[in-house]
GROMACS .gro file of C-alpha atoms in nm:
model
  126
    1GLN     CA    1  -0.068   4.850   1.467
    2VAL     CA    2   0.045   4.709   1.162
    3GLN     CA    3  -0.231   4.611   0.894
    4LEU     CA    4  -0.165   4.316   0.643
    5VAL     CA    5  -0.269   4.263   0.318
    6GLU     CA    6  -0.196   3.988   0.154
    7SER     CA    7  -0.219   3.903  -0.289
    8GLY     CA    8  -0.173   3.706  -0.592
    9GLY     CA    9  -0.321   3.376  -0.491
   10GLY     CA   10  -0.544   3.158  -0.707
   11LEU     CA   11  -0.575   2.838  -0.953
   12VAL     CA   12  -0.297   2.721  -1.044
   13GLN     CA   13  -0.285   2.292  -1.199
   14ALA     CA   14   0.032   2.105  -0.963
   15GLY     CA   15   0.359   2.136  -1.043
   16GLY     CA   16   0.339   2.534  -1.103
   17SER     CA   17   0.409   2.844  -0.907
   18LEU     CA   18   0.320   3.127  -0.724
   19ARG     CA   19   0.358   3.366  -0.603
   20LEU     CA   20   0.206   3.576  -0.247
   21SER     CA   21   0.271   3.904  -0.183
   22CYS     CA   22   0.179   4.010   0.155
   23ALA     CA   23   0.159   4.444   0.175
   24ALA     CA   24   0.235   4.642   0.542
   25SER     CA   25   0.067   4.967   0.648
   26THR     CA   26   0.347   5.070   0.835
   27ARG     CA   27   0.703   5.075   0.798
   28ALA     CA   28   0.742   4.954   1.114
   29ALA     CA   29   0.692   4.593   1.046
   30THR     CA   30   1.119   4.600   0.968
   31PHE     CA   31   1.158   4.554   1.319
   32TYR     CA   32   0.851   4.303   1.271
   33ALA     CA   33   0.943   3.913   1.243
   34MET     CA   34   0.654   3.774   0.948
   35ALA     CA   35   0.570   3.391   0.865
   36TRP     CA   36   0.223   3.283   0.634
   37PHE     CA   37  -0.017   3.044   0.765
   38ARG     CA   38  -0.217   2.829   0.543
   39GLN     CA   39  -0.616   2.700   0.641
   40ALA     CA   40  -0.757   2.449   0.456
   41PRO     CA   41  -1.171   2.342   0.502
   42GLY     CA   42  -1.209   2.111   0.863
   43LYS     CA   43  -0.798   2.192   0.934
   44GLU     CA   44  -0.729   2.395   1.189
   45ARG     CA   45  -0.452   2.651   1.116
   46GLU     CA   46  -0.028   2.571   1.046
   47PHE     CA   47   0.264   2.731   1.007
   48VAL     CA   48   0.453   2.807   0.645
   49ALA     CA   49   0.743   2.979   0.659
   50ALA     CA   50   0.945   3.281   0.861
   51ILE     CA   51   1.085   3.516   0.797
   52SER     CA   52   1.291   3.766   1.059
   53GLY     CA   53   1.287   4.110   1.069
   54SER     CA   54   1.626   4.181   0.836
   55GLY     CA   55   1.544   3.870   0.572
   56GLY     CA   56   1.888   3.676   0.722
   57SER     CA   57   1.707   3.397   0.890
   58THR     CA   58   1.389   3.207   0.717
   59TYR     CA   59   1.214   2.904   0.863
   60TYR     CA   60   0.985   2.599   0.703
   61ALA     CA   61   0.773   2.365   0.760
   62ASP     CA   62   0.892   2.022   0.693
   63SER     CA   63   0.557   1.988   0.436
   64VAL     CA   64   0.698   2.200   0.294
   65LYS     CA   65   1.077   2.236   0.323
   66GLY     CA   66   1.250   2.270  -0.036
   67ARG     CA   67   0.917   2.354  -0.219
   68CYS     CA   68   0.907   2.766  -0.051
   69SER     CA   69   1.066   3.038  -0.033
   70ILE     CA   70   0.978   3.324   0.116
   71SER     CA   71   1.165   3.693   0.156
   72ARG     CA   72   1.108   4.060   0.234
   73ASP     CA   73   1.128   4.312   0.019
   74ASN     CA   74   1.124   4.672   0.363
   75ALA     CA   75   1.230   4.918   0.137
   76LYS     CA   76   0.893   4.812  -0.022
   77ASN     CA   77   0.725   4.719   0.317
   78LEU     CA   78   0.666   4.350   0.111
   79VAL     CA   79   0.748   4.014   0.280
   80TYR     CA   80   0.682   3.771  -0.122
   81LEU     CA   81   0.605   3.365  -0.055
   82GLU     CA   82   0.757   3.204  -0.370
   83MET     CA   83   0.571   2.847  -0.454
   84ARG     CA   84   0.672   2.545  -0.694
   85ASN     CA   85   0.630   2.182  -0.739
   86LEU     CA   86   0.243   2.258  -0.564
   87LYS     CA   87   0.033   1.964  -0.455
   88PRO     CA   88  -0.326   1.961  -0.425
   89GLU     CA   89  -0.278   1.946  -0.055
   90ASP     CA   90  -0.125   2.322  -0.088
   91THR     CA   91  -0.456   2.404  -0.133
   92ALA     CA   92  -0.590   2.663   0.151
   93VAL     CA   93  -0.619   3.037   0.240
   94TYR     CA   94  -0.244   3.136   0.276
   95TYR     CA   95  -0.312   3.458   0.552
   96CYS     CA   96   0.006   3.661   0.620
   97ALA     CA   97   0.137   3.753   0.984
   98ALA     CA   98   0.344   3.924   1.169
   99ARG     CA   99   0.469   3.874   1.515
  100ARG     CA  100   0.634   4.252   1.706
  101GLY     CA  101   0.969   4.114   1.808
  102SER     CA  102   1.315   3.959   1.532
  103THR     CA  103   1.367   3.644   1.562
  104ALA     CA  104   1.188   3.397   1.290
  105VAL     CA  105   1.152   3.101   1.486
  106THR     CA  106   0.974   3.199   1.814
  107ILE     CA  107   0.651   3.274   1.513
  108THR     CA  108   0.501   2.877   1.395
  109HIS     CA  109   0.220   2.850   1.633
  110THR     CA  110  -0.100   3.107   1.598
  111GLN     CA  111  -0.092   3.140   1.946
  112ASP     CA  112   0.251   3.360   1.852
  113ILE     CA  113   0.107   3.561   1.664
  114ASP     CA  114   0.006   3.988   1.711
  115TYR     CA  115  -0.153   4.076   1.328
  116TRP     CA  116  -0.295   3.896   1.061
  117GLY     CA  117  -0.375   3.995   0.752
  118GLN     CA  118  -0.690   3.890   0.606
  119GLY     CA  119  -0.632   3.601   0.374
  120THR     CA  120  -0.595   3.496  -0.013
  121GLN     CA  121  -0.719   3.192  -0.157
  122VAL     CA  122  -0.456   2.940  -0.303
  123THR     CA  123  -0.623   2.617  -0.488
  124VAL     CA  124  -0.414   2.320  -0.652
  125SER     CA  125  -0.587   2.121  -0.952
  126GLU     CA  126  -0.466   1.783  -1.000
   0.00000   0.00000   0.00000
């Protein structure tokens, strides 16, 4: 059992940057692939980025490639999502997620997820 808590959301102007953090409740998360998803009002939850258990492999949705970087610090049980050149269409609730297993490319759908965080709101103004 792993509990995930996101932080770092807020209001940012278009073109700005933001870093989200996800804290895991146990070091067991070291063995799990981690990911970020987002959900805008009236839309389905969608994949953003994933990282392998070791942090050695990353995978991104086409919509954020070149603008986002996912990383992790397993010693601190933390996962980060750095977002740059933010656009209004990035506005959504962002969710941290984990899957038992260490392969990042297998964590691109909501059905792949074993554990979810509660979400943090990101709002990008014009």
